[in-house]
């Protein structure tokens, strides 16, 4: 149900990616897609490049952290509404929409539900699954 308040997600949240690509579009304060070394290696392998070549071609470094280039634009791997690197996408992309900053009722209803047609569709993510995604995102952020 779309109306479920994510800050009280004990009943779970229905979510299934609809492949619309809206989460890949620039939304101002959510511009950076950070990529760790293992993620850069995975993406490079997927694109049949060396890690160094991938990093030089597709990444910039800000405050000591690598991120995909051109954060002021939509994701550079988005082609139409599709991700060209979906199988190797960064962890940040894999945990969408279950990011800590998305889980307040205010953000969820004003921003996330508005852009994401996958909210309220597909399987029910139970509280353990949601919290696992949240932990992954917190761990990823803490590594950067």
Short mmCIF file of C-alpha atoms in Angstrom, two decimals:
data_model
loop_
_atom_site.label_atom_id
_atom_site.label_comp_id
_atom_site.label_asym_id
_atom_site.label_seq_id
_atom_site.Cartn_x
_atom_site.Cartn_y
_atom_site.Cartn_z
CA UNK A 1 0.00 0.00 0.00
CA UNK A 2 1.48 3.36 -1.02
CA UNK A 3 0.15 5.03 2.10
CA UNK A 4 2.37 3.03 4.47
CA UNK A 5 4.49 5.40 6.52
CA UNK A 6 8.08 4.16 6.03
CA UNK A 7 9.17 5.54 9.39
CA UNK A 8 6.81 2.92 10.88
CA UNK A 9 7.47 0.13 8.40
CA UNK A 10 6.65 -2.72 10.79
CA UNK A 11 3.90 -3.92 8.44
CA UNK A 12 6.28 -3.85 5.51
CA UNK A 13 6.29 -1.93 2.26
CA UNK A 14 5.30 -3.16 -1.16
CA UNK A 15 8.00 -2.32 -3.68
CA UNK A 16 9.14 -3.59 -7.05
CA UNK A 17 11.30 -1.70 -9.50
CA UNK A 18 9.26 -0.74 -12.56
CA UNK A 19 12.30 0.12 -14.67
CA UNK A 20 11.18 3.73 -15.19
CA UNK A 21 14.62 5.21 -14.52
CA UNK A 22 13.26 8.09 -12.44
CA UNK A 23 15.56 7.24 -9.52
CA UNK A 24 18.50 7.67 -11.93
CA UNK A 25 17.60 11.25 -12.80
CA UNK A 26 19.28 14.13 -11.06
CA UNK A 27 17.35 15.39 -8.09
CA UNK A 28 19.67 18.10 -6.79
CA UNK A 29 20.84 17.08 -3.33
CA UNK A 30 20.86 13.39 -4.36
CA UNK A 31 23.34 13.91 -7.17
CA UNK A 32 26.36 11.79 -6.28
CA UNK A 33 26.51 8.08 -6.98
CA UNK A 34 29.51 6.98 -4.95
CA UNK A 35 31.53 3.99 -6.12
CA UNK A 36 33.91 2.03 -3.93
CA UNK A 37 36.89 0.15 -5.34
CA UNK A 38 35.00 -3.19 -5.44
CA UNK A 39 32.13 -1.46 -7.24
CA UNK A 40 34.50 0.16 -9.73
CA UNK A 41 36.09 -3.25 -10.35
CA UNK A 42 32.67 -4.85 -10.90
CA UNK A 43 31.56 -2.07 -13.26
CA UNK A 44 34.84 -2.17 -15.14
CA UNK A 45 34.60 -5.92 -15.63
CA UNK A 46 30.99 -5.57 -16.79
CA UNK A 47 32.08 -2.98 -19.37
CA UNK A 48 35.16 -5.01 -20.27
CA UNK A 49 37.57 -2.33 -19.12
CA UNK A 50 40.41 -2.26 -16.65
CA UNK A 51 39.52 -0.71 -13.31
CA UNK A 52 41.91 2.14 -14.05
CA UNK A 53 40.33 2.81 -17.47
CA UNK A 54 36.83 2.72 -15.96
CA UNK A 55 37.83 5.10 -13.17
CA UNK A 56 39.51 7.55 -15.52
CA UNK A 57 36.64 7.51 -18.01
CA UNK A 58 33.62 7.47 -15.71
CA UNK A 59 34.62 8.76 -12.26
CA UNK A 60 35.61 11.91 -10.43
CA UNK A 61 36.84 12.28 -6.88
CA UNK A 62 35.38 14.75 -4.39
CA UNK A 63 36.58 15.09 -0.80
CA UNK A 64 38.58 11.88 -1.24
CA UNK A 65 35.66 9.76 -2.49
CA UNK A 66 35.08 8.42 -5.98
CA UNK A 67 31.71 9.02 -7.61
CA UNK A 68 30.30 8.75 -11.10
CA UNK A 69 31.17 11.73 -13.27
CA UNK A 70 28.82 14.64 -14.01
CA UNK A 71 26.69 14.59 -10.85
CA UNK A 72 24.81 17.67 -12.07
CA UNK A 73 23.24 15.54 -14.83
CA UNK A 74 21.26 12.31 -14.91
CA UNK A 75 23.24 9.10 -14.44
CA UNK A 76 25.65 8.62 -17.31
CA UNK A 77 24.70 4.93 -17.53
CA UNK A 78 21.04 5.66 -18.09
CA UNK A 79 19.95 5.10 -21.67
CA UNK A 80 16.33 6.07 -22.13
CA UNK A 81 14.73 4.70 -19.00
CA UNK A 82 17.11 1.77 -18.68
CA UNK A 83 20.33 1.23 -16.80
CA UNK A 84 23.09 0.06 -19.14
CA UNK A 85 24.99 -1.49 -16.20
CA UNK A 86 22.07 -2.89 -14.19
CA UNK A 87 23.77 -6.21 -13.43
CA UNK A 88 26.82 -4.41 -12.03
CA UNK A 89 25.15 -1.29 -10.65
CA UNK A 90 26.57 0.29 -7.48
CA UNK A 91 25.25 -0.68 -4.06
CA UNK A 92 23.74 2.78 -3.70
CA UNK A 93 21.48 1.97 -6.64
CA UNK A 94 20.71 -1.54 -5.37
CA UNK A 95 19.36 -0.28 -2.04
CA UNK A 96 16.91 2.24 -3.53
CA UNK A 97 14.40 3.32 -2.20
CA UNK A 98 15.41 2.08 1.25
CA UNK A 99 17.87 4.84 2.14
CA UNK A 100 17.78 6.31 5.64
CA UNK A 101 17.15 9.81 4.28
CA UNK A 102 14.09 8.50 2.38
CA UNK A 103 12.47 6.77 5.33
CA UNK A 104 10.86 9.73 7.09
CA UNK A 105 7.19 10.10 6.29
CA UNK A 106 7.70 13.64 5.02
CA UNK A 107 10.40 12.72 2.47
CA UNK A 108 8.69 9.45 1.52
CA UNK A 109 5.35 11.04 0.68
CA UNK A 110 6.62 14.32 -0.80
CA UNK A 111 9.52 12.96 -2.83
CA UNK A 112 9.83 9.20 -3.11
CA UNK A 113 6.22 8.18 -3.77
CA UNK A 114 5.98 11.05 -6.26
CA UNK A 115 8.86 9.83 -8.43
CA UNK A 116 8.81 6.07 -7.90
CA UNK A 117 5.95 4.08 -9.45
CA UNK A 118 7.36 0.90 -7.84
CA UNK A 119 6.17 1.98 -4.39
CA UNK A 120 3.01 0.05 -3.56
CA UNK A 121 3.66 -2.62 -6.21
CA UNK A 122 5.24 -6.05 -6.24
CA UNK A 123 6.25 -8.10 -3.23
CA UNK A 124 5.91 -7.03 0.35
CA UNK A 125 9.30 -6.15 1.83
CA UNK A 126 9.07 -7.12 5.48
CA UNK A 127 10.72 -5.18 8.28
CA UNK A 128 13.82 -7.44 8.31
CA UNK A 129 14.37 -7.02 4.57
CA UNK A 130 13.94 -3.25 4.77
CA UNK A 131 16.28 -2.95 7.74
CA UNK A 132 18.86 -5.09 5.92
CA UNK A 133 18.75 -2.64 2.98
CA UNK A 134 19.01 0.29 5.38
CA UNK A 135 22.05 -1.29 7.07
CA UNK A 136 23.71 -1.86 3.70
CA UNK A 137 23.23 1.78 2.81
CA UNK A 138 24.49 3.01 6.19
CA UNK A 139 27.57 0.74 5.90
CA UNK A 140 28.22 1.96 2.37
CA UNK A 141 27.99 5.60 3.46
CA UNK A 142 30.23 4.98 6.47
CA UNK A 143 32.92 3.46 4.20
CA UNK A 144 33.05 6.66 2.15
#
